[in-house]
Amino acid sequence: KCADARVSDKSVYHTFARTLPPSSKISKSIVGLLLNFGWTKVTLVVSKGSMWIPIREALTELTAKMMINITRVVELDDYIPSQIKVLEEVVDSTYKRTRIYLFIGEHVALVDFVHTMYNRGLLNDGQYIVISVDDLIYDPKDPLERYLQRHYYEPHLQPHLRNLNQSIEAFRSVLKITPSYPTNPDYG
């Protein structure tokens, strides 16, 4: 997977095969979504992992150009579920001044972040939204659990997972920007 801007110049790298769109395309999708709804103030929650840095840089540059204010940046170390307190602290320290969260990081952290907000009652009345970038290719044939829960990460915990209805309710406040396969039968 490559989202590195340095190899995005097609005049230099003619045959470079991509499995993910470049950071510039991802950031344009996010900014386009924000502008479409008139959202101009956001909090950026971003993983420090190397694959997320180019997206963060492209997003920071483009939001500044488009007059979208990133009011706060919260960086996350590599996340594992036993560190749920970190996400709880992020939510507790930002929710009073934030309505739109841009979440750029691992899926397992997103699931726990959204459920942290849900468990605090923040997602009950539509006042908050989480916009997330996901490198997982969306396939409508996949079960919902693949996108709303993290059982693939911890299969030994499956009997103790949140129920699917709770996950569906929590994820009603999430917009995920993700690559997908063509679904139009007339597509090329």
Short mmCIF file of C-alpha atoms in Angstrom, two decimals:
data_model
loop_
_atom_site.label_atom_id
_atom_site.label_comp_id
_atom_site.label_asym_id
_atom_site.label_seq_id
_atom_site.Cartn_x
_atom_site.Cartn_y
_atom_site.Cartn_z
CA LYS A 1 0.00 0.00 0.00
CA CYS A 2 1.40 3.33 -0.91
CA ALA A 3 0.04 6.76 -0.22
CA ASP A 4 3.40 8.52 -0.50
CA ALA A 5 3.26 11.80 -2.40
CA ARG A 6 6.87 11.33 -3.56
CA VAL A 7 5.87 8.51 -5.91
CA SER A 8 2.63 10.12 -7.06
CA ASP A 9 4.19 12.04 -9.97
CA LYS A 10 2.97 10.02 -12.94
CA SER A 11 5.46 11.75 -15.26
CA VAL A 12 8.25 10.13 -13.25
CA TYR A 13 6.61 6.89 -12.05
CA HIS A 14 4.59 5.80 -15.07
CA THR A 15 3.92 2.22 -14.04
CA PHE A 16 3.64 2.49 -10.30
CA ALA A 17 0.72 0.32 -9.19
CA ARG A 18 -1.48 1.70 -6.45
CA THR A 19 -3.61 -0.23 -4.06
CA LEU A 20 -4.72 2.88 -2.17
CA PRO A 21 -5.47 6.37 -3.41
CA PRO A 22 -2.77 8.95 -2.68
CA SER A 23 -3.05 11.19 0.37
CA SER A 24 -4.02 14.15 -1.79
CA LYS A 25 -7.13 12.32 -3.04
CA ILE A 26 -8.10 11.21 0.45
CA SER A 27 -7.72 14.72 1.83
CA LYS A 28 -9.78 16.14 -1.06
CA SER A 29 -12.56 13.68 -0.26
CA ILE A 30 -12.56 14.69 3.39
CA VAL A 31 -12.45 18.42 2.66
CA GLY A 32 -15.16 18.07 0.00
CA LEU A 33 -17.39 16.35 2.55
CA LEU A 34 -16.71 19.04 5.16
CA LEU A 35 -17.43 21.86 2.73
CA ASN A 36 -20.58 20.18 1.43
CA PHE A 37 -22.08 20.29 4.92
CA GLY A 38 -20.58 23.68 5.85
CA TRP A 39 -18.41 22.21 8.59
CA THR A 40 -15.43 24.52 9.13
CA LYS A 41 -14.15 23.57 12.59
CA VAL A 42 -12.85 20.09 13.36
CA THR A 43 -10.72 18.18 15.82
CA LEU A 44 -8.16 15.88 14.25
CA VAL A 45 -7.50 12.60 16.06
CA VAL A 46 -4.59 10.96 14.27
CA SER A 47 -2.35 7.97 14.74
CA LYS A 48 1.39 8.58 14.86
CA GLY A 49 1.89 5.53 12.62
CA SER A 50 3.89 6.16 9.44
CA MET A 51 1.05 5.23 7.09
CA TRP A 52 -1.13 8.03 8.51
CA ILE A 53 1.47 10.84 8.40
CA PRO A 54 1.07 11.65 4.67
CA ILE A 55 -2.71 11.84 5.07
CA ARG A 56 -2.33 14.13 8.06
CA GLU A 57 0.10 16.39 6.19
CA ALA A 58 -2.07 16.59 3.06
CA LEU A 59 -5.19 17.19 5.13
CA THR A 60 -3.58 19.90 7.24
CA GLU A 61 -2.37 21.71 4.12
CA LEU A 62 -5.68 21.47 2.26
CA THR A 63 -7.90 22.42 5.21
CA ALA A 64 -5.82 25.57 5.71
CA LYS A 65 -6.26 26.51 2.04
CA MET A 66 -10.00 25.90 2.21
CA MET A 67 -10.50 27.90 5.42
CA ILE A 68 -11.33 24.88 7.56
CA ASN A 69 -9.97 25.29 11.07
CA ILE A 70 -8.41 22.29 12.78
CA THR A 71 -9.03 23.47 16.33
CA ARG A 72 -7.08 20.70 17.98
CA VAL A 73 -4.81 17.84 16.96
CA VAL A 74 -4.66 14.77 19.19
CA GLU A 75 -1.97 12.22 18.36
CA LEU A 76 -2.39 8.57 19.27
CA ASP A 77 0.43 6.10 19.77
CA ASP A 78 -0.06 2.64 18.28
CA TYR A 79 -3.33 1.63 19.88
CA ILE A 80 -4.24 -1.63 21.53
CA PRO A 81 -7.60 -2.17 23.26
CA SER A 82 -6.06 -2.39 26.72
CA GLN A 83 -5.29 1.34 26.31
CA ILE A 84 -8.96 2.36 26.18
CA LYS A 85 -8.25 4.97 28.89
CA VAL A 86 -6.28 6.96 26.31
CA LEU A 87 -9.34 7.24 24.08
CA GLU A 88 -11.55 8.05 27.05
CA GLU A 89 -9.20 10.93 27.92
CA VAL A 90 -9.29 12.18 24.32
CA VAL A 91 -13.10 12.23 24.32
CA ASP A 92 -13.31 13.78 27.80
CA SER A 93 -10.84 16.54 26.93
CA THR A 94 -12.37 17.48 23.57
CA TYR A 95 -16.13 16.92 23.50
CA LYS A 96 -17.11 20.32 24.97
CA ARG A 97 -15.38 22.20 22.14
CA THR A 98 -15.79 19.72 19.30
CA ARG A 99 -18.68 18.57 17.15
CA ILE A 100 -16.79 17.18 14.14
CA TYR A 101 -13.99 14.67 14.67
CA LEU A 102 -11.65 13.61 11.87
CA PHE A 103 -10.28 10.23 12.89
CA ILE A 104 -7.19 9.12 10.96
CA GLY A 105 -5.94 5.86 12.39
CA GLU A 106 -6.38 2.14 12.87
CA HIS A 107 -9.83 0.57 12.67
CA VAL A 108 -9.55 -1.01 16.13
CA ALA A 109 -8.97 2.44 17.64
CA LEU A 110 -11.88 3.91 15.68
CA VAL A 111 -14.26 1.25 17.00
CA ASP A 112 -13.24 1.93 20.59
CA PHE A 113 -13.30 5.72 20.05
CA VAL A 114 -16.86 5.60 18.69
CA HIS A 115 -18.03 3.30 21.48
CA THR A 116 -16.41 5.59 24.06
CA MET A 117 -18.45 8.49 22.67
CA TYR A 118 -21.56 6.29 22.55
CA ASN A 119 -21.13 5.11 26.14
CA ARG A 120 -20.93 8.74 27.29
CA GLY A 121 -24.23 9.53 25.55
CA LEU A 122 -22.59 11.90 23.08
CA LEU A 123 -24.03 10.17 20.01
CA ASN A 124 -27.65 10.13 21.19
CA ASP A 125 -28.94 13.30 19.54
CA GLY A 126 -26.88 13.89 16.40
CA GLN A 127 -24.68 16.64 17.84
CA TYR A 128 -21.41 14.84 17.02
CA ILE A 129 -19.99 13.22 13.91
CA VAL A 130 -16.85 11.18 13.34
CA ILE A 131 -15.33 11.15 9.86
CA SER A 132 -12.84 8.36 9.37
CA VAL A 133 -10.46 7.18 6.68
CA ASP A 134 -10.22 3.44 6.26
CA ASP A 135 -7.84 1.51 4.02
CA LEU A 136 -10.11 -1.53 4.23
CA ILE A 137 -11.86 -1.90 0.88
CA TYR A 138 -15.60 -1.72 1.38
CA ASP A 139 -17.57 -4.64 0.00
CA PRO A 140 -21.35 -4.49 0.55
CA LYS A 141 -21.40 -8.30 0.66
CA ASP A 142 -19.32 -8.34 3.85
CA PRO A 143 -21.13 -8.70 7.18
CA LEU A 144 -21.67 -5.46 9.10
CA GLU A 145 -19.59 -6.74 11.98
CA ARG A 146 -16.47 -6.37 9.84
CA TYR A 147 -16.90 -2.60 9.84
CA LEU A 148 -18.59 -1.94 13.17
CA GLN A 149 -16.73 -4.20 15.56
CA ARG A 150 -13.21 -5.49 16.13
CA HIS A 151 -13.72 -9.23 16.55
CA TYR A 152 -11.21 -9.95 13.78
CA TYR A 153 -8.61 -8.40 16.04
CA GLU A 154 -9.45 -10.38 19.16
CA PRO A 155 -11.22 -13.59 18.20
CA HIS A 156 -10.87 -14.99 21.72
CA LEU A 157 -13.18 -12.20 22.95
CA GLN A 158 -16.01 -12.88 20.51
CA PRO A 159 -18.49 -14.11 23.14
CA HIS A 160 -18.02 -10.87 25.06
CA LEU A 161 -18.30 -8.42 22.18
CA ARG A 162 -20.76 -5.57 22.17
CA ASN A 163 -23.97 -6.57 20.53
CA LEU A 164 -24.40 -5.66 16.89
CA ASN A 165 -27.42 -3.42 17.52
CA GLN A 166 -25.37 -1.25 19.88
CA SER A 167 -22.60 -1.02 17.29
CA ILE A 168 -25.07 -0.07 14.56
CA GLU A 169 -26.53 2.65 16.78
CA ALA A 170 -23.07 4.00 17.66
CA PHE A 171 -21.87 4.00 14.06
CA ARG A 172 -24.84 6.04 12.82
CA SER A 173 -22.69 9.04 13.67
CA VAL A 174 -19.72 7.85 11.60
CA LEU A 175 -18.91 8.66 7.99
CA LYS A 176 -16.15 6.43 6.63
CA ILE A 177 -14.16 7.34 3.56
CA THR A 178 -13.00 4.07 2.10
CA PRO A 179 -12.06 2.61 -1.26
CA SER A 180 -14.64 0.31 -2.81
CA TYR A 181 -15.03 -2.01 -5.73
CA PRO A 182 -17.14 -0.86 -8.67
CA THR A 183 -20.72 -1.99 -8.08
CA ASN A 184 -22.28 -0.73 -11.29
CA PRO A 185 -22.77 -3.72 -13.63
CA ASP A 186 -22.10 -1.41 -16.62
CA TYR A 187 -18.67 -0.39 -15.26
CA GLY A 188 -15.87 -0.96 -17.80
#
